[in-house]
Amino acid sequence: METLALWFVVAIALAFDFTNGFHDAANSIATVVATRVLSPRYAVLWAAFFNFVAFLVFETHVANTIAKDVVLQDVLSVGVIFAGLVGAISWNLITWWLGLPSSSSHALVGGMAGAAVAKAGGHVLLLEGLRKIGVFIVLSPLTGLAMGFIVMVAIMWGGHRYKKVERLNRGFRRFQLISAGAYSLGHGGNDAQKTMGIILALLIATGRVPAASGVPLWVVLCAHSAIALGTLMGGWRIVHTMGSKITRLQPVGGVSAESAAAATLFFVSSKGIPVSTTHTITGAIVGVGSTERLSAVRWGVAGRVVWAWIMTIPAAGLIGAATFMILRLF
Amino acid sequence: MDRRALFFLIAAVACALLVTVITPALQWVPKTLAGIYVVLALASYVDARVNR
């Protein structure tokens, strides 16, 4: 029975990864599609490919943080992880329906923490790990913003001899392929690892692998396949919000935002910090937009996004805790 | 004051506050970011003054 439950929850975790791709990954193709560098179909294929091959580039530090640094390993069970996933997926679907680019990653952390607290109380939370994740909720968009601003200004300075912005933009259309690929690589490297972390925690909790174990290769491949498939299915509502509602981007702005977000994601993944790829690219887009003037940024939309960020961990935690309590009745 | 400079200054303060919360091994991240935002705030202020 436990084996059946384990594989059922592994399937749910992979489904979460799929929804993450569906919900988040299309962020990387918004500008490529908006500027008609690639058709939506090829842009999605491009992003999905780089989501998948990210396992060749990044180590599994982020997966270890999710599996071992959020709650005490003793409290993790199939039921806790299932309830946490229900909390995360439910919140993802609610924010998707509302068209808000919230964080799947923070929903996952919130759901797991909520379910674990419902099982054994607040002492099971690992404050050191949660503090690191919590601080980077703020730092990842701010890093993306600063880098987006600096890269955009550097490009504009470097290209100042081009009197016509149209010519500069034409040159940057090709660079967008590289920057979008790099961002998708960073997205796959950080987000797929969260699912790996969940599955690793499950395998440890059920005694399938030792507590000090790394992530098995089959888990790595399944997680990257699931996120790449999610990307293939697309998330057009979110693309629309990111690409045009926050600020309108030209190819040069798209390259700046994606490069800044990619560099940020490469850094945090190397440090094992799970961040929201959506937060990061949003910060970078705002940074690029604010090189013109702050009024170029549509703060009303950005404000709604910030509310979704603030609400995500508590809301997913509450749903995770409620799900665990309902499970315990049976 | 220029709104963009003010925005960058607030970001610098936010980063500086996070230095006290984050684990020691990663303190250099918010410290560096705070420094960058101070420079951006100054540059933005000067730019606004020059182009006024």
mmCIF file with all atom_site columns, C-alpha atoms in Angstrom, chain B residues 4-33:
data_model
loop_
_atom_site.group_PDB
_atom_site.id
_atom_site.type_symbol
_atom_site.label_atom_id
_atom_site.label_alt_id
_atom_site.label_comp_id
_atom_site.label_asym_id
_atom_site.label_entity_id
_atom_site.label_seq_id
_atom_site.pdbx_PDB_ins_code
_atom_site.Cartn_x
_atom_site.Cartn_y
_atom_site.Cartn_z
_atom_site.occupancy
_atom_site.B_iso_or_equiv
_atom_site.pdbx_formal_charge
_atom_site.auth_seq_id
_atom_site.auth_comp_id
_atom_site.auth_asym_id
_atom_site.auth_atom_id
_atom_site.pdbx_PDB_model_num
ATOM 1  C CA . ARG B 1 4  ? 13.613 56.831 -9.896 1.00 0.00 ? 4  ARG B CA 1
ATOM 2  C CA . ALA B 1 5  ? 16.442 57.860 -7.548 1.00 0.00 ? 5  ALA B CA 1
ATOM 3  C CA . LEU B 1 6  ? 14.048 57.566 -4.617 1.00 0.00 ? 6  LEU B CA 1
ATOM 4  C CA . PHE B 1 7  ? 12.980 54.116 -5.805 1.00 0.00 ? 7  PHE B CA 1
ATOM 5  C CA . PHE B 1 8  ? 16.605 52.955 -5.999 1.00 0.00 ? 8  PHE B CA 1
ATOM 6  C CA . LEU B 1 9  ? 17.314 54.431 -2.578 1.00 0.00 ? 9  LEU B CA 1
ATOM 7  C CA . ILE B 1 10 ? 14.400 52.493 -1.062 1.00 0.00 ? 10 ILE B CA 1
ATOM 8  C CA . ALA B 1 11 ? 15.725 49.318 -2.760 1.00 0.00 ? 11 ALA B CA 1
ATOM 9  C CA . ALA B 1 12 ? 19.170 50.029 -1.222 1.00 0.00 ? 12 ALA B CA 1
ATOM 10 C CA . VAL B 1 13 ? 17.620 50.366 2.241  1.00 0.00 ? 13 VAL B CA 1
ATOM 11 C CA . ALA B 1 14 ? 15.669 47.109 1.761  1.00 0.00 ? 14 ALA B CA 1
ATOM 12 C CA . CYS B 1 15 ? 18.887 45.288 0.812  1.00 0.00 ? 15 CYS B CA 1
ATOM 13 C CA . ALA B 1 16 ? 20.768 46.814 3.744  1.00 0.00 ? 16 ALA B CA 1
ATOM 14 C CA . LEU B 1 17 ? 18.058 45.639 6.150  1.00 0.00 ? 17 LEU B CA 1
ATOM 15 C CA . LEU B 1 18 ? 18.293 42.104 4.780  1.00 0.00 ? 18 LEU B CA 1
ATOM 16 C CA . VAL B 1 19 ? 22.016 41.953 5.655  1.00 0.00 ? 19 VAL B CA 1
ATOM 17 C CA . THR B 1 20 ? 21.044 41.446 9.299  1.00 0.00 ? 20 THR B CA 1
ATOM 18 C CA . VAL B 1 21 ? 18.646 38.594 8.498  1.00 0.00 ? 21 VAL B CA 1
ATOM 19 C CA . ILE B 1 22 ? 20.554 36.491 5.986  1.00 0.00 ? 22 ILE B CA 1
ATOM 20 C CA . THR B 1 23 ? 23.055 33.758 6.862  1.00 0.00 ? 23 THR B CA 1
ATOM 21 C CA . PRO B 1 24 ? 26.650 35.078 7.253  1.00 0.00 ? 24 PRO B CA 1
ATOM 22 C CA . ALA B 1 25 ? 27.949 33.161 4.212  1.00 0.00 ? 25 ALA B CA 1
ATOM 23 C CA . LEU B 1 26 ? 25.569 35.065 1.927  1.00 0.00 ? 26 LEU B CA 1
ATOM 24 C CA . GLN B 1 27 ? 25.719 38.502 3.569  1.00 0.00 ? 27 GLN B CA 1
ATOM 25 C CA . TRP B 1 28 ? 27.866 39.816 0.753  1.00 0.00 ? 28 TRP B CA 1
ATOM 26 C CA . VAL B 1 29 ? 24.914 39.518 -1.653 1.00 0.00 ? 29 VAL B CA 1
ATOM 27 C CA . PRO B 1 30 ? 22.606 42.129 -0.036 1.00 0.00 ? 30 PRO B CA 1
ATOM 28 C CA . LYS B 1 31 ? 25.661 44.257 0.860  1.00 0.00 ? 31 LYS B CA 1
ATOM 29 C CA . THR B 1 32 ? 26.787 44.372 -2.778 1.00 0.00 ? 32 THR B CA 1
ATOM 30 C CA . LEU B 1 33 ? 23.243 44.993 -3.996 1.00 0.00 ? 33 LEU B CA 1
#
